[in-house]
PDB file of C-alpha atoms in Angstrom:
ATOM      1  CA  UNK D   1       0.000   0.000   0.000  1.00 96.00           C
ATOM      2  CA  UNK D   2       1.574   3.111  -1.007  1.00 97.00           C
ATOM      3  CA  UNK D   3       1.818   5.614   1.874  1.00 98.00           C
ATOM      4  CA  UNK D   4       2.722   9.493   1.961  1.00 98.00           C
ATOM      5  CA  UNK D   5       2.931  10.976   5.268  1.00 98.00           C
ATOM      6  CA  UNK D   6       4.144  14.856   5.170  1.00 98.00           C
ATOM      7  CA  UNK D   7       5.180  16.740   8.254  1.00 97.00           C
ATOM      8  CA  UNK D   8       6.600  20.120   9.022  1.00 97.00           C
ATOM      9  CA  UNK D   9       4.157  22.049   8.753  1.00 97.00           C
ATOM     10  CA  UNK D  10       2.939  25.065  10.990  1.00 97.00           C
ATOM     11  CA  UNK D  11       3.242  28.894  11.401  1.00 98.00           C
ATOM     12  CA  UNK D  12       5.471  30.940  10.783  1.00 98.00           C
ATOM     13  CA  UNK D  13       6.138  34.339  10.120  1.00 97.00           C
ATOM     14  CA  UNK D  14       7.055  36.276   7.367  1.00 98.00           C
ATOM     15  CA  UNK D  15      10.196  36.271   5.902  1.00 98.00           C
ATOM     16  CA  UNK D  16      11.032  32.721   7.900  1.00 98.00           C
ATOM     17  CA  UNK D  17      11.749  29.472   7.171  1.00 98.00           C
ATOM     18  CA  UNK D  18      10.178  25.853   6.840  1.00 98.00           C
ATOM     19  CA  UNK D  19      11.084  22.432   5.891  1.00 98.00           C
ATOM     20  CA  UNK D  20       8.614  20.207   4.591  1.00 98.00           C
ATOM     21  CA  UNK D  21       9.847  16.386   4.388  1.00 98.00           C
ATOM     22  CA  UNK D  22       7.428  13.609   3.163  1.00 98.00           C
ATOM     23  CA  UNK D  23       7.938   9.765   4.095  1.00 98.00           C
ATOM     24  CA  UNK D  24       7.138   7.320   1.523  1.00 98.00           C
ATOM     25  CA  UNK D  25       6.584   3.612   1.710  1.00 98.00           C
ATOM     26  CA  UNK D  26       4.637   0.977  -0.323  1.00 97.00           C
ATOM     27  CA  UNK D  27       6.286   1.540  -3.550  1.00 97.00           C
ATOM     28  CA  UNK D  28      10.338   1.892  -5.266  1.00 97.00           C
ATOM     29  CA  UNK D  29      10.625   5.516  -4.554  1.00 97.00           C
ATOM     30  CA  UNK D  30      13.834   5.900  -6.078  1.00 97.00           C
ATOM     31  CA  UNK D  31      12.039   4.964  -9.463  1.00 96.00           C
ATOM     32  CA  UNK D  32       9.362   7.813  -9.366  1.00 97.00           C
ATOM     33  CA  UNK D  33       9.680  11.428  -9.950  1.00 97.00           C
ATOM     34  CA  UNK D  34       7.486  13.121  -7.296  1.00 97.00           C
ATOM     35  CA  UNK D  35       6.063  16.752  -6.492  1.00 97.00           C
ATOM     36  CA  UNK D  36       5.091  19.049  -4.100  1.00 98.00           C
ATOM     37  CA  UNK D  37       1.711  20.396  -4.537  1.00 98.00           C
ATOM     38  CA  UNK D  38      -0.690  23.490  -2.379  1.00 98.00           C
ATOM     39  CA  UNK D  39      -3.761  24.380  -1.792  1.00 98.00           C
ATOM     40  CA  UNK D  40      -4.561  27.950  -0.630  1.00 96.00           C
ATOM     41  CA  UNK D  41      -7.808  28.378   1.533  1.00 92.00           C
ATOM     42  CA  UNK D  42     -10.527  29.187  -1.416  1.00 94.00           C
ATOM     43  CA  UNK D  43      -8.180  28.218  -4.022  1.00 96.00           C
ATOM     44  CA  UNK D  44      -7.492  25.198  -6.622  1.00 95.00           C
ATOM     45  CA  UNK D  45      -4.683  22.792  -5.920  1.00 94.00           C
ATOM     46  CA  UNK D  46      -1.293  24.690  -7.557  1.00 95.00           C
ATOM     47  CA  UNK D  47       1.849  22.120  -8.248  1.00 95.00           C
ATOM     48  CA  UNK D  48       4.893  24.141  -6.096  1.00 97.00           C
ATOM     49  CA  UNK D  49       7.666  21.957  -7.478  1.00 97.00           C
ATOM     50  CA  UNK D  50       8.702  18.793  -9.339  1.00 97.00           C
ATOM     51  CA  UNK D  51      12.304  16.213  -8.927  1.00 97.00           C
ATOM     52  CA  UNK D  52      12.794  13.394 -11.060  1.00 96.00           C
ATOM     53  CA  UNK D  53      13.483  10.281  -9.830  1.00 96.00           C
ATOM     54  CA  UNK D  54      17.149  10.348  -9.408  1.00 96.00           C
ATOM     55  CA  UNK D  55      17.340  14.281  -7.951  1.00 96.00           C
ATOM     56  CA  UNK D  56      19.422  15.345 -10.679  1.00 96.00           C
ATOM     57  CA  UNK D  57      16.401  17.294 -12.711  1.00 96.00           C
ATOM     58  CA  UNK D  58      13.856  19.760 -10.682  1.00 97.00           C
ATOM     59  CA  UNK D  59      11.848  21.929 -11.697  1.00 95.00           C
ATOM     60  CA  UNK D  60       9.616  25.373 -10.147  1.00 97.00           C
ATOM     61  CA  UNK D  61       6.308  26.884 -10.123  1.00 97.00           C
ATOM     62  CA  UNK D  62       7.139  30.749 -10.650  1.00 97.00           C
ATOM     63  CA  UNK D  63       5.909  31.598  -7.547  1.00 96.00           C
ATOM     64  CA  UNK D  64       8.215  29.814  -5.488  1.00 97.00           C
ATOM     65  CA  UNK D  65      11.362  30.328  -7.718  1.00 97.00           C
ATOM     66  CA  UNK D  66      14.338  31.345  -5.809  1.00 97.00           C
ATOM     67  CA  UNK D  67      12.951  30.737  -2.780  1.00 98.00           C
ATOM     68  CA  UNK D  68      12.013  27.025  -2.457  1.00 98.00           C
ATOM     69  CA  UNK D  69      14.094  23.941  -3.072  1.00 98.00           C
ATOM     70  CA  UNK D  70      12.820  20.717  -3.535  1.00 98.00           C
ATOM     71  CA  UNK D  71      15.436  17.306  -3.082  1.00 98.00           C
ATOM     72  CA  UNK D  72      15.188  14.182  -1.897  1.00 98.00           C
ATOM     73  CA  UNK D  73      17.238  11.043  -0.591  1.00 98.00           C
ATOM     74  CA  UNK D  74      16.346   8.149  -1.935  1.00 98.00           C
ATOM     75  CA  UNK D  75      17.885   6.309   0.758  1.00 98.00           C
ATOM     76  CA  UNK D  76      15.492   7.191   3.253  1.00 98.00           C
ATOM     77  CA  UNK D  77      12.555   7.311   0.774  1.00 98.00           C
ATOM     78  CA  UNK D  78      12.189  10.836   1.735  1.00 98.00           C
ATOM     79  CA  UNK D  79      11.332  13.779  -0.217  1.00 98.00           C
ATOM     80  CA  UNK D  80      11.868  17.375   1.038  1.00 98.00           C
ATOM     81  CA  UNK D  81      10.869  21.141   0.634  1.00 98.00           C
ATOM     82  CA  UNK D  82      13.185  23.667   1.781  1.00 98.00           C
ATOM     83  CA  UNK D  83      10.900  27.040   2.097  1.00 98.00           C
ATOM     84  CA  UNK D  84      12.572  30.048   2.555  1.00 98.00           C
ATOM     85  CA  UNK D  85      11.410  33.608   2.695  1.00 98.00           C
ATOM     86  CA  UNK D  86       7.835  33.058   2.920  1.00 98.00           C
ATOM     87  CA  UNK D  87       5.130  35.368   2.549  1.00 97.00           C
ATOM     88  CA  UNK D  88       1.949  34.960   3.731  1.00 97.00           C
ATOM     89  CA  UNK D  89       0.860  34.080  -0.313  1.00 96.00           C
ATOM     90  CA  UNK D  90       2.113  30.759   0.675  1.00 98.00           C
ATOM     91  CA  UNK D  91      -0.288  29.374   3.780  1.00 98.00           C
ATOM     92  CA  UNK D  92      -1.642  26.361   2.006  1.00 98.00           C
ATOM     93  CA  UNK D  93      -1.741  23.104   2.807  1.00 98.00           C
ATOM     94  CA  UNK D  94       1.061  21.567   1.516  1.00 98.00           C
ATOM     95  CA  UNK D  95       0.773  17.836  -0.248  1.00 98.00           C
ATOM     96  CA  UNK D  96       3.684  15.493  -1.711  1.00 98.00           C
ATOM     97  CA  UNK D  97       2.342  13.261  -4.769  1.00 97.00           C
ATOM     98  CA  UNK D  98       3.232  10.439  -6.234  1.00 97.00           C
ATOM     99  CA  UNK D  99       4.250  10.316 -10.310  1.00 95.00           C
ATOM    100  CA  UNK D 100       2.044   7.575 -11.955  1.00 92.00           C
ATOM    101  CA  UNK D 101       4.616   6.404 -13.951  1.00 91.00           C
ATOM    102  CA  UNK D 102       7.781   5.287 -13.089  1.00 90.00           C
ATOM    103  CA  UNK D 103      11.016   7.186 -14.467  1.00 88.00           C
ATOM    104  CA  UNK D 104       8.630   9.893 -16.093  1.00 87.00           C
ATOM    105  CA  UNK D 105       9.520  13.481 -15.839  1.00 86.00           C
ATOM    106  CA  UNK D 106       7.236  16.526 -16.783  1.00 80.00           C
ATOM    107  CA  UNK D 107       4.225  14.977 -17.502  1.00 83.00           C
ATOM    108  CA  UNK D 108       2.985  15.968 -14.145  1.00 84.00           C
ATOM    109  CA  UNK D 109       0.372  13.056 -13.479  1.00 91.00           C
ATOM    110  CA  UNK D 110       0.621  12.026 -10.227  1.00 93.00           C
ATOM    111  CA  UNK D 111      -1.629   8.635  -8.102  1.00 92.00           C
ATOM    112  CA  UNK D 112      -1.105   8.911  -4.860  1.00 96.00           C
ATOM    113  CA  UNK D 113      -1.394  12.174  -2.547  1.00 97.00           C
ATOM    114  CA  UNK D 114      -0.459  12.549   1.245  1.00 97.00           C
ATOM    115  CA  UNK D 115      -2.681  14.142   3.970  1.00 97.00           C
ATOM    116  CA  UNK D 116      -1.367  17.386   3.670  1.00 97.00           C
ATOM    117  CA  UNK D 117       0.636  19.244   6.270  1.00 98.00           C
ATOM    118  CA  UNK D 118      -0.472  23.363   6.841  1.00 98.00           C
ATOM    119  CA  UNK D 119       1.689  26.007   6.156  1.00 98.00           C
ATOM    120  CA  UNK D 120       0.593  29.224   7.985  1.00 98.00           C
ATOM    121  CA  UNK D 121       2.284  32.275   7.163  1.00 98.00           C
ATOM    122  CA  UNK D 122       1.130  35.320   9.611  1.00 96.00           C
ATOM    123  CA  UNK D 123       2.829  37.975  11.813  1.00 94.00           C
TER     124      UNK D 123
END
């Protein structure tokens, strides 16, 4: 059974810091490219960031360019989201997905999504 579980999540204010990390288990995560993917309050679901299977190729929503950094360690079939400078444009909650396919890159269909972990961004 595949499994996502995020964490780090929570509030912080603006101009701070956050790392996201998602756990993964039930599948060969070193053969799936995977994202990171928000969802404002009110809003549709907007994909933050992509990284291929092996970490080498990644990829940025313009919103987040510059300031977030996605990578991963395959080892510990864990996938990460450094967040720095953040502005209160990015309280979502934050979900890691799944790629459907294995070794795919930029078609951006994804199977499996965690829970979600909040990000609130507020002085």
């Amino acid at each position: 059974e595949v499994q996502l579980v995020e964490s780090g999540g929570g509030l912080v204010q603006p101009g701070g810091s956050l790392r996201l990390s998602c756990a993964a288990s039930g599948f060969t995560f070193s053969t799936y490219a995977m994202s990171w993917v928000r969802q404002a309050p009110g809003k549709g679901l907007e994909r933050v960031s992509t990284i291929s299977n092996s970490g080498l190729r990644t990829n940025y929503a313009d919103s987040v360019k510059g300031r977030f950094t996605i990578s991963r360690d395959n080892r510990k079939n864990t996938l990460y989201l450094q967040m720095n400078t953040l502005t209160p444009k990015d309280t979502a909650v934050y979900y890691c997905a799944k790629y459907s396919n294995p070794y795919n890159y930029g078609t951006y269909e994804h199977d499996y999504w965690g829970q979600g972990t909040q990000v609130t961004v507020s002085s």
